Amino acid sequence: MDIAEFTDKEFAAYLAAFTDGEGNIGFERPDKVHRHQFFVRITLANCVPEVLRDIQSRLGYGSIHSQKQRENWRERFVFVVSNLADCERFLLTVHPYLQIKLAEANIALERD
């Protein structure tokens, strides 16, 4: 089934499962002066770029980058969400269905 045909609820569950399995909810501190602040960055990685393009298309935000970490390894693609508002939208979408990354999502959503 094409994810474009998923209901909003089905897509949210799919995206949460993808995030739990192939994703990362990371935190970055901007510098030593602002050490009590942090930025959220969400990444999803896969070797099939079409999967990530479909997710990006359905969400309407994020960017996709190509990575080849070693010469003999397959190229992988990374979908990145770093805009604060987009991270919050993403996390609110997947939150009801997250299992493995739920603690990180809670921290990111309570950052204020």
PDB file of N, CA and C in Angstrom:
ATOM      1  N   MET A   1       0.834  -1.184   0.000  1.00  0.00           N
ATOM      2  CA  MET A   1       0.000   0.000   0.000  1.00  0.00           C
ATOM      3  C   MET A   1       0.879   1.248   0.000  1.00  0.00           C
ATOM      4  N   ASP A   2       0.507   2.222  -0.753  1.00  0.00           N
ATOM      5  CA  ASP A   2       1.199   3.499  -0.846  1.00  0.00           C
ATOM      6  C   ASP A   2       0.862   4.343   0.382  1.00  0.00           C
ATOM      7  N   ILE A   3       1.871   4.931   1.030  1.00  0.00           N
ATOM      8  CA  ILE A   3       1.585   5.700   2.247  1.00  0.00           C
ATOM      9  C   ILE A   3       0.717   6.917   1.964  1.00  0.00           C
ATOM     10  N   ALA A   4       0.663   7.358   0.726  1.00  0.00           N
ATOM     11  CA  ALA A   4      -0.227   8.467   0.372  1.00  0.00           C
ATOM     12  C   ALA A   4      -1.688   8.064   0.568  1.00  0.00           C
ATOM     13  N   GLU A   5      -1.960   6.770   0.557  1.00  0.00           N
ATOM     14  CA  GLU A   5      -3.324   6.265   0.726  1.00  0.00           C
ATOM     15  C   GLU A   5      -3.670   5.977   2.185  1.00  0.00           C
ATOM     16  N   PHE A   6      -2.701   6.072   3.094  1.00  0.00           N
ATOM     17  CA  PHE A   6      -2.962   5.842   4.514  1.00  0.00           C
ATOM     18  C   PHE A   6      -3.889   6.925   5.053  1.00  0.00           C
ATOM     19  N   THR A   7      -4.732   6.550   5.995  1.00  0.00           N
ATOM     20  CA  THR A   7      -5.457   7.566   6.742  1.00  0.00           C
ATOM     21  C   THR A   7      -4.436   8.309   7.602  1.00  0.00           C
ATOM     22  N   ASP A   8      -4.837   9.428   8.175  1.00  0.00           N
ATOM     23  CA  ASP A   8      -3.921  10.177   9.039  1.00  0.00           C
ATOM     24  C   ASP A   8      -3.472   9.321  10.224  1.00  0.00           C
ATOM     25  N   LYS A   9      -4.381   8.554  10.791  1.00  0.00           N
ATOM     26  CA  LYS A   9      -4.053   7.692  11.930  1.00  0.00           C
ATOM     27  C   LYS A   9      -3.093   6.568  11.512  1.00  0.00           C
ATOM     28  N   GLU A  10      -3.346   5.956  10.363  1.00  0.00           N
ATOM     29  CA  GLU A  10      -2.451   4.902   9.861  1.00  0.00           C
ATOM     30  C   GLU A  10      -1.068   5.461   9.575  1.00  0.00           C
ATOM     31  N   PHE A  11      -1.015   6.660   8.988  1.00  0.00           N
ATOM     32  CA  PHE A  11       0.271   7.271   8.691  1.00  0.00           C
ATOM     33  C   PHE A  11       1.029   7.596   9.976  1.00  0.00           C
ATOM     34  N   ALA A  12       0.333   8.116  10.976  1.00  0.00           N
ATOM     35  CA  ALA A  12       0.980   8.444  12.257  1.00  0.00           C
ATOM     36  C   ALA A  12       1.567   7.194  12.898  1.00  0.00           C
ATOM     37  N   ALA A  13       0.831   6.084  12.860  1.00  0.00           N
ATOM     38  CA  ALA A  13       1.332   4.824  13.431  1.00  0.00           C
ATOM     39  C   ALA A  13       2.522   4.306  12.627  1.00  0.00           C
ATOM     40  N   TYR A  14       2.441   4.383  11.306  1.00  0.00           N
ATOM     41  CA  TYR A  14       3.549   3.965  10.432  1.00  0.00           C
ATOM     42  C   TYR A  14       4.793   4.804  10.723  1.00  0.00           C
ATOM     43  N   LEU A  15       4.607   6.114  10.799  1.00  0.00           N
ATOM     44  CA  LEU A  15       5.733   7.018  11.033  1.00  0.00           C
ATOM     45  C   LEU A  15       6.356   6.781  12.411  1.00  0.00           C
ATOM     46  N   ALA A  16       5.531   6.495  13.399  1.00  0.00           N
ATOM     47  CA  ALA A  16       6.050   6.194  14.737  1.00  0.00           C
ATOM     48  C   ALA A  16       6.871   4.905  14.724  1.00  0.00           C
ATOM     49  N   ALA A  17       6.362   3.879  14.061  1.00  0.00           N
ATOM     50  CA  ALA A  17       7.099   2.615  13.981  1.00  0.00           C
ATOM     51  C   ALA A  17       8.418   2.813  13.228  1.00  0.00           C
ATOM     52  N   PHE A  18       8.387   3.597  12.158  1.00  0.00           N
ATOM     53  CA  PHE A  18       9.600   3.893  11.396  1.00  0.00           C
ATOM     54  C   PHE A  18      10.591   4.655  12.279  1.00  0.00           C
ATOM     55  N   THR A  19      10.093   5.602  13.049  1.00  0.00           N
ATOM     56  CA  THR A  19      10.940   6.389  13.946  1.00  0.00           C
ATOM     57  C   THR A  19      11.548   5.504  15.029  1.00  0.00           C
ATOM     58  N   ASP A  20      10.732   4.632  15.614  1.00  0.00           N
ATOM     59  CA  ASP A  20      11.248   3.715  16.634  1.00  0.00           C
ATOM     60  C   ASP A  20      12.343   2.820  16.075  1.00  0.00           C
ATOM     61  N   GLY A  21      12.188   2.361  14.831  1.00  0.00           N
ATOM     62  CA  GLY A  21      13.138   1.411  14.262  1.00  0.00           C
ATOM     63  C   GLY A  21      14.319   2.019  13.540  1.00  0.00           C
ATOM     64  N   GLU A  22      14.098   3.098  12.826  1.00  0.00           N
ATOM     65  CA  GLU A  22      15.140   3.671  11.956  1.00  0.00           C
ATOM     66  C   GLU A  22      15.420   5.139  12.258  1.00  0.00           C
ATOM     67  N   GLY A  23      14.914   5.629  13.368  1.00  0.00           N
ATOM     68  CA  GLY A  23      15.025   7.054  13.638  1.00  0.00           C
ATOM     69  C   GLY A  23      15.826   7.410  14.863  1.00  0.00           C
ATOM     70  N   ASN A  24      15.987   8.702  15.032  1.00  0.00           N
ATOM     71  CA  ASN A  24      16.677   9.243  16.196  1.00  0.00           C
ATOM     72  C   ASN A  24      16.038  10.583  16.547  1.00  0.00           C
ATOM     73  N   ILE A  25      15.769  10.771  17.811  1.00  0.00           N
ATOM     74  CA  ILE A  25      15.336  12.066  18.329  1.00  0.00           C
ATOM     75  C   ILE A  25      16.516  12.561  19.156  1.00  0.00           C
ATOM     76  N   GLY A  26      17.252  13.488  18.588  1.00  0.00           N
ATOM     77  CA  GLY A  26      18.491  13.935  19.206  1.00  0.00           C
ATOM     78  C   GLY A  26      18.404  15.350  19.724  1.00  0.00           C
ATOM     79  N   PHE A  27      19.314  15.671  20.625  1.00  0.00           N
ATOM     80  CA  PHE A  27      19.369  16.987  21.245  1.00  0.00           C
ATOM     81  C   PHE A  27      20.770  17.547  21.067  1.00  0.00           C
ATOM     82  N   GLU A  28      20.831  18.813  20.682  1.00  0.00           N
ATOM     83  CA  GLU A  28      22.121  19.474  20.491  1.00  0.00           C
ATOM     84  C   GLU A  28      22.121  20.785  21.259  1.00  0.00           C
ATOM     85  N   ARG A  29      23.204  21.045  21.924  1.00  0.00           N
ATOM     86  CA  ARG A  29      23.361  22.325  22.619  1.00  0.00           C
ATOM     87  C   ARG A  29      24.073  23.283  21.666  1.00  0.00           C
ATOM     88  N   PRO A  30      23.596  24.517  21.581  1.00  0.00           N
ATOM     89  CA  PRO A  30      24.183  25.446  20.611  1.00  0.00           C
ATOM     90  C   PRO A  30      25.609  25.869  20.950  1.00  0.00           C
ATOM     91  N   ASP A  31      25.902  26.128  22.228  1.00  0.00           N
ATOM     92  CA  ASP A  31      27.241  26.559  22.636  1.00  0.00           C
ATOM     93  C   ASP A  31      27.311  26.586  24.165  1.00  0.00           C
ATOM     94  N   LYS A  32      28.469  26.898  24.691  1.00  0.00           N
ATOM     95  CA  LYS A  32      28.656  26.909  26.146  1.00  0.00           C
ATOM     96  C   LYS A  32      27.876  28.034  26.823  1.00  0.00           C
ATOM     97  N   VAL A  33      27.678  29.139  26.136  1.00  0.00           N
ATOM     98  CA  VAL A  33      26.967  30.276  26.714  1.00  0.00           C
ATOM     99  C   VAL A  33      25.501  29.923  26.955  1.00  0.00           C
ATOM    100  N   HIS A  34      24.906  29.166  26.035  1.00  0.00           N
ATOM    101  CA  HIS A  34      23.487  28.795  26.121  1.00  0.00           C
ATOM    102  C   HIS A  34      23.339  27.330  26.531  1.00  0.00           C
ATOM    103  N   ARG A  35      24.119  26.909  27.507  1.00  0.00           N
ATOM    104  CA  ARG A  35      24.188  25.484  27.842  1.00  0.00           C
ATOM    105  C   ARG A  35      22.893  24.922  28.423  1.00  0.00           C
ATOM    106  N   HIS A  36      21.975  25.787  28.848  1.00  0.00           N
ATOM    107  CA  HIS A  36      20.707  25.305  29.389  1.00  0.00           C
ATOM    108  C   HIS A  36      19.646  25.153  28.290  1.00  0.00           C
ATOM    109  N   GLN A  37      19.972  25.553  27.090  1.00  0.00           N
ATOM    110  CA  GLN A  37      19.067  25.408  25.957  1.00  0.00           C
ATOM    111  C   GLN A  37      19.530  24.236  25.097  1.00  0.00           C
ATOM    112  N   PHE A  38      18.629  23.702  24.327  1.00  0.00           N
ATOM    113  CA  PHE A  38      19.025  22.687  23.366  1.00  0.00           C
ATOM    114  C   PHE A  38      18.100  22.724  22.166  1.00  0.00           C
ATOM    115  N   PHE A  39      18.590  22.208  21.066  1.00  0.00           N
ATOM    116  CA  PHE A  39      17.816  22.090  19.846  1.00  0.00           C
ATOM    117  C   PHE A  39      17.462  20.629  19.647  1.00  0.00           C
ATOM    118  N   VAL A  40      16.315  20.399  19.081  1.00  0.00           N
ATOM    119  CA  VAL A  40      15.877  19.041  18.766  1.00  0.00           C
ATOM    120  C   VAL A  40      16.138  18.797  17.287  1.00  0.00           C
ATOM    121  N   ARG A  41      16.608  17.611  16.975  1.00  0.00           N
ATOM    122  CA  ARG A  41      16.806  17.203  15.581  1.00  0.00           C
ATOM    123  C   ARG A  41      16.284  15.775  15.452  1.00  0.00           C
ATOM    124  N   ILE A  42      15.393  15.580  14.507  1.00  0.00           N
ATOM    125  CA  ILE A  42      14.831  14.258  14.257  1.00  0.00           C
ATOM    126  C   ILE A  42      15.401  13.753  12.945  1.00  0.00           C
ATOM    127  N   THR A  43      15.896  12.524  12.964  1.00  0.00           N
ATOM    128  CA  THR A  43      16.419  11.923  11.733  1.00  0.00           C
ATOM    129  C   THR A  43      15.832  10.538  11.544  1.00  0.00           C
ATOM    130  N   LEU A  44      15.575  10.209  10.282  1.00  0.00           N
ATOM    131  CA  LEU A  44      15.154   8.874   9.868  1.00  0.00           C
ATOM    132  C   LEU A  44      16.111   8.446   8.774  1.00  0.00           C
ATOM    133  N   ALA A  45      16.659   7.252   8.872  1.00  0.00           N
ATOM    134  CA  ALA A  45      17.640   6.785   7.894  1.00  0.00           C
ATOM    135  C   ALA A  45      17.133   5.529   7.185  1.00  0.00           C
ATOM    136  N   ASN A  46      17.492   5.423   5.903  1.00  0.00           N
ATOM    137  CA  ASN A  46      17.115   4.255   5.129  1.00  0.00           C
ATOM    138  C   ASN A  46      17.964   4.218   3.869  1.00  0.00           C
ATOM    139  N   CYS A  47      18.144   3.031   3.321  1.00  0.00           N
ATOM    140  CA  CYS A  47      18.900   2.884   2.074  1.00  0.00           C
ATOM    141  C   CYS A  47      18.011   3.046   0.839  1.00  0.00           C
ATOM    142  N   VAL A  48      16.717   3.197   1.055  1.00  0.00           N
ATOM    143  CA  VAL A  48      15.769   3.358  -0.053  1.00  0.00           C
ATOM    144  C   VAL A  48      15.240   4.792  -0.017  1.00  0.00           C
ATOM    145  N   PRO A  49      15.752   5.661  -0.877  1.00  0.00           N
ATOM    146  CA  PRO A  49      15.374   7.074  -0.785  1.00  0.00           C
ATOM    147  C   PRO A  49      13.892   7.338  -1.052  1.00  0.00           C
ATOM    148  N   GLU A  50      13.250   6.490  -1.847  1.00  0.00           N
ATOM    149  CA  GLU A  50      11.833   6.701  -2.164  1.00  0.00           C
ATOM    150  C   GLU A  50      10.963   6.660  -0.907  1.00  0.00           C
ATOM    151  N   VAL A  51      11.325   5.804   0.044  1.00  0.00           N
ATOM    152  CA  VAL A  51      10.573   5.710   1.297  1.00  0.00           C
ATOM    153  C   VAL A  51      10.625   7.046   2.030  1.00  0.00           C
ATOM    154  N   LEU A  52      11.811   7.618   2.114  1.00  0.00           N
ATOM    155  CA  LEU A  52      11.970   8.896   2.805  1.00  0.00           C
ATOM    156  C   LEU A  52      11.311  10.031   2.034  1.00  0.00           C
ATOM    157  N   ARG A  53      11.363   9.975   0.704  1.00  0.00           N
ATOM    158  CA  ARG A  53      10.692  11.006  -0.106  1.00  0.00           C
ATOM    159  C   ARG A  53       9.183  10.954   0.086  1.00  0.00           C
ATOM    160  N   ASP A  54       8.646   9.749   0.195  1.00  0.00           N
ATOM    161  CA  ASP A  54       7.205   9.606   0.440  1.00  0.00           C
ATOM    162  C   ASP A  54       6.827  10.197   1.797  1.00  0.00           C
ATOM    163  N   ILE A  55       7.642   9.951   2.804  1.00  0.00           N
ATOM    164  CA  ILE A  55       7.392  10.518   4.134  1.00  0.00           C
ATOM    165  C   ILE A  55       7.470  12.039   4.073  1.00  0.00           C
ATOM    166  N   GLN A  56       8.513  12.552   3.437  1.00  0.00           N
ATOM    167  CA  GLN A  56       8.684  13.998   3.309  1.00  0.00           C
ATOM    168  C   GLN A  56       7.508  14.621   2.565  1.00  0.00           C
ATOM    169  N   SER A  57       7.070  13.985   1.515  1.00  0.00           N
ATOM    170  CA  SER A  57       5.951  14.493   0.738  1.00  0.00           C
ATOM    171  C   SER A  57       4.668  14.529   1.559  1.00  0.00           C
ATOM    172  N   ARG A  58       4.434  13.476   2.304  1.00  0.00           N
ATOM    173  CA  ARG A  58       3.221  13.407   3.129  1.00  0.00           C
ATOM    174  C   ARG A  58       3.253  14.453   4.243  1.00  0.00           C
ATOM    175  N   LEU A  59       4.421  14.666   4.864  1.00  0.00           N
ATOM    176  CA  LEU A  59       4.540  15.645   5.942  1.00  0.00           C
ATOM    177  C   LEU A  59       4.558  17.083   5.422  1.00  0.00           C
ATOM    178  N   GLY A  60       5.236  17.300   4.297  1.00  0.00           N
ATOM    179  CA  GLY A  60       5.350  18.649   3.745  1.00  0.00           C
ATOM    180  C   GLY A  60       6.501  19.454   4.319  1.00  0.00           C
ATOM    181  N   TYR A  61       7.437  18.794   4.980  1.00  0.00           N
ATOM    182  CA  TYR A  61       8.615  19.475   5.524  1.00  0.00           C
ATOM    183  C   TYR A  61       9.750  18.470   5.705  1.00  0.00           C
ATOM    184  N   GLY A  62      10.907  18.979   6.105  1.00  0.00           N
ATOM    185  CA  GLY A  62      12.092  18.137   6.287  1.00  0.00           C
ATOM    186  C   GLY A  62      12.961  18.163   5.044  1.00  0.00           C
ATOM    187  N   SER A  63      14.173  17.649   5.184  1.00  0.00           N
ATOM    188  CA  SER A  63      15.105  17.565   4.053  1.00  0.00           C
ATOM    189  C   SER A  63      15.732  16.175   4.036  1.00  0.00           C
ATOM    190  N   ILE A  64      16.231  15.798   2.870  1.00  0.00           N
ATOM    191  CA  ILE A  64      16.847  14.481   2.703  1.00  0.00           C
ATOM    192  C   ILE A  64      18.275  14.667   2.232  1.00  0.00           C
ATOM    193  N   HIS A  65      19.187  13.960   2.884  1.00  0.00           N
ATOM    194  CA  HIS A  65      20.606  14.036   2.553  1.00  0.00           C
ATOM    195  C   HIS A  65      21.133  12.637   2.260  1.00  0.00           C
ATOM    196  N   SER A  66      22.096  12.563   1.391  1.00  0.00           N
ATOM    197  CA  SER A  66      22.750  11.301   1.064  1.00  0.00           C
ATOM    198  C   SER A  66      24.026  11.175   1.882  1.00  0.00           C
ATOM    199  N   GLN A  67      24.293   9.955   2.355  1.00  0.00           N
ATOM    200  CA  GLN A  67      25.526   9.707   3.110  1.00  0.00           C
ATOM    201  C   GLN A  67      26.134   8.393   2.650  1.00  0.00           C
ATOM    202  N   LYS A  68      27.435   8.396   2.515  1.00  0.00           N
ATOM    203  CA  LYS A  68      28.158   7.152   2.289  1.00  0.00           C
ATOM    204  C   LYS A  68      29.309   7.169   3.277  1.00  0.00           C
ATOM    205  N   GLN A  69      29.161   6.397   4.349  1.00  0.00           N
ATOM    206  CA  GLN A  69      30.112   6.480   5.444  1.00  0.00           C
ATOM    207  C   GLN A  69      31.445   5.810   5.135  1.00  0.00           C
ATOM    208  N   ARG A  70      31.407   4.742   4.377  1.00  0.00           N
ATOM    209  CA  ARG A  70      32.642   4.054   3.973  1.00  0.00           C
ATOM    210  C   ARG A  70      32.525   3.654   2.517  1.00  0.00           C
ATOM    211  N   GLU A  71      33.658   3.559   1.874  1.00  0.00           N
ATOM    212  CA  GLU A  71      33.677   3.289   0.431  1.00  0.00           C
ATOM    213  C   GLU A  71      32.930   2.006   0.055  1.00  0.00           C
ATOM    214  N   ASN A  72      33.068   0.961   0.855  1.00  0.00           N
ATOM    215  CA  ASN A  72      32.454  -0.316   0.501  1.00  0.00           C
ATOM    216  C   ASN A  72      31.050  -0.490   1.087  1.00  0.00           C
ATOM    217  N   TRP A  73      30.516   0.520   1.749  1.00  0.00           N
ATOM    218  CA  TRP A  73      29.168   0.446   2.306  1.00  0.00           C
ATOM    219  C   TRP A  73      28.154   1.019   1.327  1.00  0.00           C
ATOM    220  N   ARG A  74      26.920   0.572   1.455  1.00  0.00           N
ATOM    221  CA  ARG A  74      25.833   1.114   0.647  1.00  0.00           C
ATOM    222  C   ARG A  74      25.593   2.572   1.005  1.00  0.00           C
ATOM    223  N   GLU A  75      25.162   3.317   0.033  1.00  0.00           N
ATOM    224  CA  GLU A  75      24.755   4.690   0.292  1.00  0.00           C
ATOM    225  C   GLU A  75      23.471   4.662   1.121  1.00  0.00           C
ATOM    226  N   ARG A  76      23.392   5.559   2.092  1.00  0.00           N
ATOM    227  CA  ARG A  76      22.164   5.655   2.873  1.00  0.00           C
ATOM    228  C   ARG A  76      21.642   7.081   2.769  1.00  0.00           C
ATOM    229  N   PHE A  77      20.387   7.219   3.056  1.00  0.00           N
ATOM    230  CA  PHE A  77      19.731   8.506   2.959  1.00  0.00           C
ATOM    231  C   PHE A  77      19.131   8.843   4.315  1.00  0.00           C
ATOM    232  N   VAL A  78      19.182  10.126   4.649  1.00  0.00           N
ATOM    233  CA  VAL A  78      18.720  10.569   5.959  1.00  0.00           C
ATOM    234  C   VAL A  78      17.711  11.697   5.770  1.00  0.00           C
ATOM    235  N   PHE A  79      16.546  11.503   6.338  1.00  0.00           N
ATOM    236  CA  PHE A  79      15.505  12.526   6.386  1.00  0.00           C
ATOM    237  C   PHE A  79      15.705  13.290   7.691  1.00  0.00           C
ATOM    238  N   VAL A  80      15.799  14.609   7.616  1.00  0.00           N
ATOM    239  CA  VAL A  80      16.116  15.432   8.785  1.00  0.00           C
ATOM    240  C   VAL A  80      15.033  16.481   9.006  1.00  0.00           C
ATOM    241  N   VAL A  81      14.607  16.588  10.253  1.00  0.00           N
ATOM    242  CA  VAL A  81      13.704  17.660  10.680  1.00  0.00           C
ATOM    243  C   VAL A  81      14.420  18.406  11.798  1.00  0.00           C
ATOM    244  N   SER A  82      14.692  19.698  11.589  1.00  0.00           N
ATOM    245  CA  SER A  82      15.397  20.463  12.614  1.00  0.00           C
ATOM    246  C   SER A  82      14.692  21.761  12.974  1.00  0.00           C
ATOM    247  N   ASN A  83      13.759  22.201  12.165  1.00  0.00           N
ATOM    248  CA  ASN A  83      12.976  23.384  12.483  1.00  0.00           C
ATOM    249  C   ASN A  83      12.131  23.089  13.719  1.00  0.00           C
ATOM    250  N   LEU A  84      12.158  23.968  14.697  1.00  0.00           N
ATOM    251  CA  LEU A  84      11.494  23.726  15.979  1.00  0.00           C
ATOM    252  C   LEU A  84      10.003  23.428  15.812  1.00  0.00           C
ATOM    253  N   ALA A  85       9.311  24.224  15.026  1.00  0.00           N
ATOM    254  CA  ALA A  85       7.866  24.011  14.827  1.00  0.00           C
ATOM    255  C   ALA A  85       7.598  22.683  14.131  1.00  0.00           C
ATOM    256  N   ASP A  86       8.431  22.336  13.148  1.00  0.00           N
ATOM    257  CA  ASP A  86       8.259  21.064  12.440  1.00  0.00           C
ATOM    258  C   ASP A  86       8.566  19.875  13.346  1.00  0.00           C
ATOM    259  N   CYS A  87       9.586  20.004  14.196  1.00  0.00           N
ATOM    260  CA  CYS A  87       9.886  18.930  15.158  1.00  0.00           C
ATOM    261  C   CYS A  87       8.699  18.708  16.085  1.00  0.00           C
ATOM    262  N   GLU A  88       8.113  19.791  16.549  1.00  0.00           N
ATOM    263  CA  GLU A  88       6.964  19.665  17.443  1.00  0.00           C
ATOM    264  C   GLU A  88       5.782  19.009  16.719  1.00  0.00           C
ATOM    265  N   ARG A  89       5.504  19.422  15.488  1.00  0.00           N
ATOM    266  CA  ARG A  89       4.417  18.799  14.707  1.00  0.00           C
ATOM    267  C   ARG A  89       4.677  17.316  14.512  1.00  0.00           C
ATOM    268  N   PHE A  90       5.914  16.966  14.161  1.00  0.00           N
ATOM    269  CA  PHE A  90       6.286  15.573  13.947  1.00  0.00           C
ATOM    270  C   PHE A  90       6.052  14.773  15.226  1.00  0.00           C
ATOM    271  N   LEU A  91       6.572  15.278  16.339  1.00  0.00           N
ATOM    272  CA  LEU A  91       6.476  14.546  17.601  1.00  0.00           C
ATOM    273  C   LEU A  91       5.034  14.414  18.096  1.00  0.00           C
ATOM    274  N   LEU A  92       4.240  15.436  17.896  1.00  0.00           N
ATOM    275  CA  LEU A  92       2.830  15.341  18.285  1.00  0.00           C
ATOM    276  C   LEU A  92       2.085  14.325  17.423  1.00  0.00           C
ATOM    277  N   THR A  93       2.503  14.191  16.172  1.00  0.00           N
ATOM    278  CA  THR A  93       1.891  13.207  15.268  1.00  0.00           C
ATOM    279  C   THR A  93       2.204  11.785  15.715  1.00  0.00           C
ATOM    280  N   VAL A  94       3.466  11.509  16.032  1.00  0.00           N
ATOM    281  CA  VAL A  94       3.881  10.133  16.339  1.00  0.00           C
ATOM    282  C   VAL A  94       3.721   9.762  17.808  1.00  0.00           C
ATOM    283  N   HIS A  95       3.617  10.738  18.682  1.00  0.00           N
ATOM    284  CA  HIS A  95       3.633  10.500  20.131  1.00  0.00           C
ATOM    285  C   HIS A  95       2.686   9.400  20.603  1.00  0.00           C
ATOM    286  N   PRO A  96       1.440   9.359  20.155  1.00  0.00           N
ATOM    287  CA  PRO A  96       0.529   8.318  20.662  1.00  0.00           C
ATOM    288  C   PRO A  96       0.958   6.889  20.327  1.00  0.00           C
ATOM    289  N   TYR A  97       1.846   6.728  19.355  1.00  0.00           N
ATOM    290  CA  TYR A  97       2.216   5.400  18.868  1.00  0.00           C
ATOM    291  C   TYR A  97       3.661   5.009  19.153  1.00  0.00           C
ATOM    292  N   LEU A  98       4.459   5.946  19.648  1.00  0.00           N
ATOM    293  CA  LEU A  98       5.863   5.637  19.917  1.00  0.00           C
ATOM    294  C   LEU A  98       5.996   4.630  21.055  1.00  0.00           C
ATOM    295  N   GLN A  99       7.004   3.786  20.956  1.00  0.00           N
ATOM    296  CA  GLN A  99       7.326   2.831  22.008  1.00  0.00           C
ATOM    297  C   GLN A  99       8.762   3.056  22.485  1.00  0.00           C
ATOM    298  N   ILE A 100       9.706   2.861  21.592  1.00  0.00           N
ATOM    299  CA  ILE A 100      11.134   2.895  21.937  1.00  0.00           C
ATOM    300  C   ILE A 100      11.645   4.316  22.161  1.00  0.00           C
ATOM    301  N   LYS A 101      11.185   5.264  21.390  1.00  0.00           N
ATOM    302  CA  LYS A 101      11.679   6.642  21.462  1.00  0.00           C
ATOM    303  C   LYS A 101      10.737   7.564  22.247  1.00  0.00           C
ATOM    304  N   LEU A 102       9.828   6.988  23.015  1.00  0.00           N
ATOM    305  CA  LEU A 102       8.841   7.791  23.737  1.00  0.00           C
ATOM    306  C   LEU A 102       9.488   8.722  24.765  1.00  0.00           C
ATOM    307  N   ALA A 103      10.472   8.248  25.505  1.00  0.00           N
ATOM    308  CA  ALA A 103      11.122   9.094  26.511  1.00  0.00           C
ATOM    309  C   ALA A 103      11.779  10.306  25.866  1.00  0.00           C
ATOM    310  N   GLU A 104      12.459  10.113  24.737  1.00  0.00           N
ATOM    311  CA  GLU A 104      13.106  11.226  24.041  1.00  0.00           C
ATOM    312  C   GLU A 104      12.065  12.212  23.530  1.00  0.00           C
ATOM    313  N   ALA A 105      10.958  11.692  23.009  1.00  0.00           N
ATOM    314  CA  ALA A 105       9.888  12.569  22.518  1.00  0.00           C
ATOM    315  C   ALA A 105       9.319  13.405  23.659  1.00  0.00           C
ATOM    316  N   ASN A 106       9.125  12.785  24.811  1.00  0.00           N
ATOM    317  CA  ASN A 106       8.606  13.523  25.977  1.00  0.00           C
ATOM    318  C   ASN A 106       9.556  14.645  26.389  1.00  0.00           C
ATOM    319  N   ILE A 107      10.829  14.373  26.412  1.00  0.00           N
ATOM    320  CA  ILE A 107      11.821  15.404  26.757  1.00  0.00           C
ATOM    321  C   ILE A 107      11.761  16.547  25.759  1.00  0.00           C
ATOM    322  N   ALA A 108      11.697  16.216  24.478  1.00  0.00           N
ATOM    323  CA  ALA A 108      11.665  17.243  23.424  1.00  0.00           C
ATOM    324  C   ALA A 108      10.402  18.091  23.513  1.00  0.00           C
ATOM    325  N   LEU A 109       9.290  17.475  23.821  1.00  0.00           N
ATOM    326  CA  LEU A 109       8.033  18.213  23.897  1.00  0.00           C
ATOM    327  C   LEU A 109       7.911  19.041  25.169  1.00  0.00           C
ATOM    328  N   GLU A 110       8.691  18.723  26.197  1.00  0.00           N
ATOM    329  CA  GLU A 110       8.654  19.468  27.453  1.00  0.00           C
ATOM    330  C   GLU A 110       9.814  20.446  27.595  1.00  0.00           C
ATOM    331  N   ARG A 111      10.461  20.799  26.532  1.00  0.00           N
ATOM    332  CA  ARG A 111      11.677  21.581  26.561  1.00  0.00           C
ATOM    333  C   ARG A 111      11.515  22.985  27.107  1.00  0.00           C
ATOM    334  N   ASP A 112      10.315  23.524  27.122  1.00  0.00           N
ATOM    335  CA  ASP A 112      10.131  24.931  27.540  1.00  0.00           C
ATOM    336  C   ASP A 112      10.284  25.121  29.007  1.00  0.00           C
TER     337      ASP A 112
END
